[in-house]
Coordinates of C-alpha atoms in Angstrom, one line a residue:
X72 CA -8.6 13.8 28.2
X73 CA -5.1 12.2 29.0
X74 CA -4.3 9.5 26.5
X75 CA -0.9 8.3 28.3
X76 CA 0.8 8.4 24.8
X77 CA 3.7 11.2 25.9
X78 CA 7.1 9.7 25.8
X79 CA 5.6 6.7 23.5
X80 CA 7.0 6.6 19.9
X81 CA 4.7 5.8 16.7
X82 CA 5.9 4.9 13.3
X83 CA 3.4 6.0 11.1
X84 CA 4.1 5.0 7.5
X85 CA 2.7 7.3 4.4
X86 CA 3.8 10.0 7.3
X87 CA 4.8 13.0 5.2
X88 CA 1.1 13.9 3.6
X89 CA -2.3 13.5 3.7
X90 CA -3.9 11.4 6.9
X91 CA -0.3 10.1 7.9
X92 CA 0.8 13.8 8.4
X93 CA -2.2 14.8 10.3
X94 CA -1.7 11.7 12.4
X95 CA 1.7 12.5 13.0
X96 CA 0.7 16.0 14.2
X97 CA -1.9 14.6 16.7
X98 CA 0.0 12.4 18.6
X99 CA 3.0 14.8 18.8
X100 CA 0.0 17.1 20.5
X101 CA -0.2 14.4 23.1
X102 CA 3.6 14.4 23.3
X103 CA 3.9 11.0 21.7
X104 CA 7.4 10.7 19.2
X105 CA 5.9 10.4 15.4
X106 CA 8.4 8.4 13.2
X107 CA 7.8 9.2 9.5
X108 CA 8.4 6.4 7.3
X109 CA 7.8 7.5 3.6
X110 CA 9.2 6.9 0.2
X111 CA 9.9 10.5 -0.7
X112 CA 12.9 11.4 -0.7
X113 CA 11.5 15.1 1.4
X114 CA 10.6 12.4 4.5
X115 CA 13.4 13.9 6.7
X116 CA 12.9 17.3 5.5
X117 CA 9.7 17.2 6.6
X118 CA 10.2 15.7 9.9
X119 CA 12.7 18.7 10.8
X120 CA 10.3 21.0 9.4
X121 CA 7.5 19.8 12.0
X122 CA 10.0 19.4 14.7
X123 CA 10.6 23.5 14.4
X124 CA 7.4 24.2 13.8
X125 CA 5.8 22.7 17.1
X126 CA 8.9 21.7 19.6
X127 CA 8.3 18.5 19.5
X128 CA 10.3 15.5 18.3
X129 CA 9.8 14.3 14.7
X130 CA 12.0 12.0 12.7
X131 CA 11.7 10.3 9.2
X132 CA 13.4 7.5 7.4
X133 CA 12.8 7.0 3.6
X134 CA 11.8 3.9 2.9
X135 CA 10.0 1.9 0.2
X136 CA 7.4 -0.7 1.8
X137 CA 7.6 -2.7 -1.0
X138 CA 10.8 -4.2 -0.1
X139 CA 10.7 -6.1 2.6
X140 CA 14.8 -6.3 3.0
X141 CA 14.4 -2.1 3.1
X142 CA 11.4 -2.4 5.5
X143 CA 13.8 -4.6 7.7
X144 CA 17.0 -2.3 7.7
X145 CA 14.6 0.7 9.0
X146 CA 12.6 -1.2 11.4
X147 CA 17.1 -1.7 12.5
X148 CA 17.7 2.0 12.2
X149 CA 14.6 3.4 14.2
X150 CA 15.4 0.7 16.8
X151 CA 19.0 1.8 16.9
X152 CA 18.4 5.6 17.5
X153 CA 14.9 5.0 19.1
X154 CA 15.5 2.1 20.8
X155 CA 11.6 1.4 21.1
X156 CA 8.6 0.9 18.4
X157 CA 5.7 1.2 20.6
X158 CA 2.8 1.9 18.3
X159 CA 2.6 1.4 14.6
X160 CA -0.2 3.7 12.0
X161 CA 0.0 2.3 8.3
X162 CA -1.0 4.9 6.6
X163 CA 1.1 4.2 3.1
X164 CA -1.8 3.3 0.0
X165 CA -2.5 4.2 -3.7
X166 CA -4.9 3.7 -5.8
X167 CA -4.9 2.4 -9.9
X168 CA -5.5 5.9 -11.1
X169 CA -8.4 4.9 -13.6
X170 CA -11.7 4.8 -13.2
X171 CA -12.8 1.6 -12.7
X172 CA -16.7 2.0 -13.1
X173 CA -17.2 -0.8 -14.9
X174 CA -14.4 -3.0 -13.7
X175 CA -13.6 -3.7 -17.6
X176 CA -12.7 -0.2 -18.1
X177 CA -9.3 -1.8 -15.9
X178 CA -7.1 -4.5 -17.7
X179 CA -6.1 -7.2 -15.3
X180 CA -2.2 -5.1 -15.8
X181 CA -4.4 -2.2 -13.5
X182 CA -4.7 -4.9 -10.6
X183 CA -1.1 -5.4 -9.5
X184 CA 0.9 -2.7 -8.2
X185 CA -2.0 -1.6 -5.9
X186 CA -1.6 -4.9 -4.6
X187 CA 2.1 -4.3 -4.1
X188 CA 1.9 -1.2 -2.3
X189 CA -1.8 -1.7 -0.2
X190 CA -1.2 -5.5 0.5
X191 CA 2.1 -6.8 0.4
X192 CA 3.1 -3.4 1.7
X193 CA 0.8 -3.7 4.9
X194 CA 2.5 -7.5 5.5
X195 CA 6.2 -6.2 5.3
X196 CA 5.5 -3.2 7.4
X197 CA 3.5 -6.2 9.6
X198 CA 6.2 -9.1 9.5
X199 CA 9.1 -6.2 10.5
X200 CA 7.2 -4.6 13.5
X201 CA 5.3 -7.1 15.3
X202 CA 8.3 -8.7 16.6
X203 CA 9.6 -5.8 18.4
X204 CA 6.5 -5.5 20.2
X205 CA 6.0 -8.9 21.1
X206 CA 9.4 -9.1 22.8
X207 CA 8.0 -5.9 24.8
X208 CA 5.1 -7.5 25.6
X209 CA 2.8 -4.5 24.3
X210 CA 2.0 -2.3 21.5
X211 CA -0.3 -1.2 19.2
X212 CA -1.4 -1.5 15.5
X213 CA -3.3 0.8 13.5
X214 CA -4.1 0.2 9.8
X215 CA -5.3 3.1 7.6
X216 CA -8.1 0.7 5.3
X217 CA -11.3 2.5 3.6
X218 CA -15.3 2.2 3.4
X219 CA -14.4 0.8 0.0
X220 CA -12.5 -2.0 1.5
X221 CA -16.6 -3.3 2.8
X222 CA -18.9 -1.9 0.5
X223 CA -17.4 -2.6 -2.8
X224 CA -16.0 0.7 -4.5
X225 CA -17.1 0.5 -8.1
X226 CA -14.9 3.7 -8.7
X227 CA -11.4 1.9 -8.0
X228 CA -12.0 -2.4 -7.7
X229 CA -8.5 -2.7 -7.3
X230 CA -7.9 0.0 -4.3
X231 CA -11.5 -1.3 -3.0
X232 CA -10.2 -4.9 -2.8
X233 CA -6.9 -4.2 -1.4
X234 CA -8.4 -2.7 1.5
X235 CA -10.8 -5.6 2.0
X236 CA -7.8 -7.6 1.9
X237 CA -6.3 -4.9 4.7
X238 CA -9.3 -5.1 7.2
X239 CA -9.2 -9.1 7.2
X240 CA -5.3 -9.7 7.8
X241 CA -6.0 -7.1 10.3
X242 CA -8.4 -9.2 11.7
X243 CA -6.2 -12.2 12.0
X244 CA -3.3 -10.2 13.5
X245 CA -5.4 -9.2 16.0
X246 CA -6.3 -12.4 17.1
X247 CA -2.5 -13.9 16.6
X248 CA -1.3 -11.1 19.0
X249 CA -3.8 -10.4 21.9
X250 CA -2.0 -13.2 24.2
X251 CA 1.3 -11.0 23.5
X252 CA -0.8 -7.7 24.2
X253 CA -1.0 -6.2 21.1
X254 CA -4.0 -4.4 20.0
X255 CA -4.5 -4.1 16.2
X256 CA -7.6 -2.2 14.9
X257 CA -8.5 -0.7 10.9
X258 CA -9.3 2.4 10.7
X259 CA -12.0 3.4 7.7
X260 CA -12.1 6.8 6.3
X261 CA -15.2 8.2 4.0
X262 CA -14.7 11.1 1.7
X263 CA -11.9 12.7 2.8
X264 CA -10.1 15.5 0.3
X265 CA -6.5 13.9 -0.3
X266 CA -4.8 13.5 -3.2
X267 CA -6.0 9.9 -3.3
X268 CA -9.5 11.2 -3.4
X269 CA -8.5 13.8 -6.0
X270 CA -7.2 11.1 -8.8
X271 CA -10.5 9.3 -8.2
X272 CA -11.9 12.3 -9.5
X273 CA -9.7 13.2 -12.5
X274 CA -10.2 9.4 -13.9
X275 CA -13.9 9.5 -13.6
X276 CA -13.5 13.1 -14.9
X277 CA -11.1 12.3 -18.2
X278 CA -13.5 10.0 -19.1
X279 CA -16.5 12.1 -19.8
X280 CA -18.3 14.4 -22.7
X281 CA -16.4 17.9 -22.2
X282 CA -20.3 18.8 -21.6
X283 CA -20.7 16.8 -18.7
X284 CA -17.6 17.2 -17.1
X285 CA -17.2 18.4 -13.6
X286 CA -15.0 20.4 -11.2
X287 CA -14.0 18.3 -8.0
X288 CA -15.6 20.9 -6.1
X289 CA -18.8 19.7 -7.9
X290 CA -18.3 16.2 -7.8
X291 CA -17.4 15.8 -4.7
X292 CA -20.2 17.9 -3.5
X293 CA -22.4 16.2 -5.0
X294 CA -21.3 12.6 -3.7
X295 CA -21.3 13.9 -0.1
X296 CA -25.0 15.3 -0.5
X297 CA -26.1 11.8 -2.1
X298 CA -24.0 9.6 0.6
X299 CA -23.2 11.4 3.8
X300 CA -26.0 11.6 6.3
X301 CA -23.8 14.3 8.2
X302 CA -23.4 16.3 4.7
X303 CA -20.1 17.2 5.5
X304 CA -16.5 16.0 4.4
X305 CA -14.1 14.0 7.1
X306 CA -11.1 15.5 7.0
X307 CA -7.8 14.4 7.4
X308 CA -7.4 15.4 11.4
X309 CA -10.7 13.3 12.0
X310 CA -9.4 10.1 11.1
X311 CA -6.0 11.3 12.9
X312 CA -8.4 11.8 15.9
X313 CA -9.4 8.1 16.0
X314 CA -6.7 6.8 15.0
X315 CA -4.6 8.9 18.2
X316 CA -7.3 7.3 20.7
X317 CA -7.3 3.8 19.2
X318 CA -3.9 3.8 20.1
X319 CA -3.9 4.6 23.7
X320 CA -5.1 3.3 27.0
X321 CA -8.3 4.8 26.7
X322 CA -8.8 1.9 24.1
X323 CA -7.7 -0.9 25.9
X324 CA -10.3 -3.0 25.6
X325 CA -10.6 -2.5 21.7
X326 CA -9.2 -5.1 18.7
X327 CA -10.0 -6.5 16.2
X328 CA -12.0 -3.8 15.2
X329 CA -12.8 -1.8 12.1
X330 CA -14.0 1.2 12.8
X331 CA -15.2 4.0 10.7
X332 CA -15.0 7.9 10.2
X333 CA -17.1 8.4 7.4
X334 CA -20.3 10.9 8.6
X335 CA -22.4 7.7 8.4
X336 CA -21.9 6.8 5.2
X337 CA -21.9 2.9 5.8
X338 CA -23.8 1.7 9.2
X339 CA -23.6 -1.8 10.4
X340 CA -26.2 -3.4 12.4

């Protein structure tokens, strides 16, 4: 299937691990230019690294999302050496680190950083990239939220309620910039094995009798057994998948959607 997207550039933030890199890898499959925004200080590195690797055209900026000023000045260099930002994947998030099963294992000090990064983070990368496609008339958005963000994660109530807070702004973008012909969508993964994922893991795990602690490969396994109708893992390249189509013209007709890749974890009516 042709998705249209060679020639098109994508600035994928989070770009150099986990789902961003697998997303950045996907579209330069379909000859797309990935754009790695990250705040490691490897980002460009990287970006040459998969550039030799494939043939294709990667690039990365290091940037902290964050800072909105910072956000600004790359959203100025990208434009100056690409000259065009036609899709966006926000892929950037952490989590608290704790276990936060119950929520008062967490002190209200737990809460806002992740809001930093997962919210004000999404509204930066938002305020700095919308207006470059507006003035072209097109584009698309794609935000990188979670199942946790709609059913209430008891394992991480911050990082659950920051991605609530994702899928709804994403909702009202979408509705702000259809007359302009943007297309913003969330994206939800399930249990995918990222580092993210991992440190859920570790704080449930630190916090247990030596006798009934657990190796991730346990845990995990034993969560995807009790949740997954598909009994499998989603991996990384999975939600790149989605994320790849909901971004060309095969999706046209999609926005304002949150849509997820989690083997049937949560189903909607």
């Amino acid at each position: 299937m042709d998705l249209n997207l060679s020639g098109f550039s994508v600035v994928i933030t989070g770009g150099a691990s986990g789902i961003g890199l697998a997303t950045a890898r996907c579209f330069a499959e379909e000859g797309a230019l990935p754009i790695l925004w990250d705040r490691t200080d490897q980002v460009t590195a990287i970006a040459d690294q998969l550039s030799e690797e494939t043939g294709q055209t990667f690039a990365g900026f290091q940037v902290d999302i964050t800072d909105y000023s910072a956000v600004q000045e790359i959203t100025e260099q990208t434009l100056h050496r690409f000259s065009r930002i036609d899709h966006l994947v926000h892929a950037a998030a952490i989590g608290s680190g704790k276990f936060g099963f119950p929520f008062t294992n967490l002190t209200p000090a737990d809460w806002p950083h992740v809001f930093e990064v997962n919210m004000q983070g999404m509204v930066n990368v938002a305020h700095a990239v919308t207006p470059v496609m507006q003035q072209a008339g097109k584009g698309s958005l794609t935000f990188i939220s979670s199942i946790a963000g709609q059913i209430g994660s008891q394992t991480d109530p911050p990082y659950s309620a920051s991605k609530a807070a994702n899928i709804n702004f994403a909702q009202c973008m979408a509705k702000d910039l259809a007359s302009d012909g943007i297309r913003v969508n969330s994206v939800c993964p399930g249990m995918v094995q990222t580092p993210l994922n991992q440190s859920v893991w570790k704080a449930w795990n630190d916090r247990q009798p030596e006798a009934e602690q657990k190796s991730y490969e346990q845990w995990a396994g034993e969560k995807i057994k009790q949740l997954v109708p598909l009994q499998r893992w989603q991996t990384p390249q999975d939600i790149a998948n989605m994320i790849v189509f909901l971004s060309s013209d095969r999706a046209a007709q999609v926005t304002g959607q949150t849509i997820n890749v989690d083997g049937g974890f949560v189903m909607h009516s």
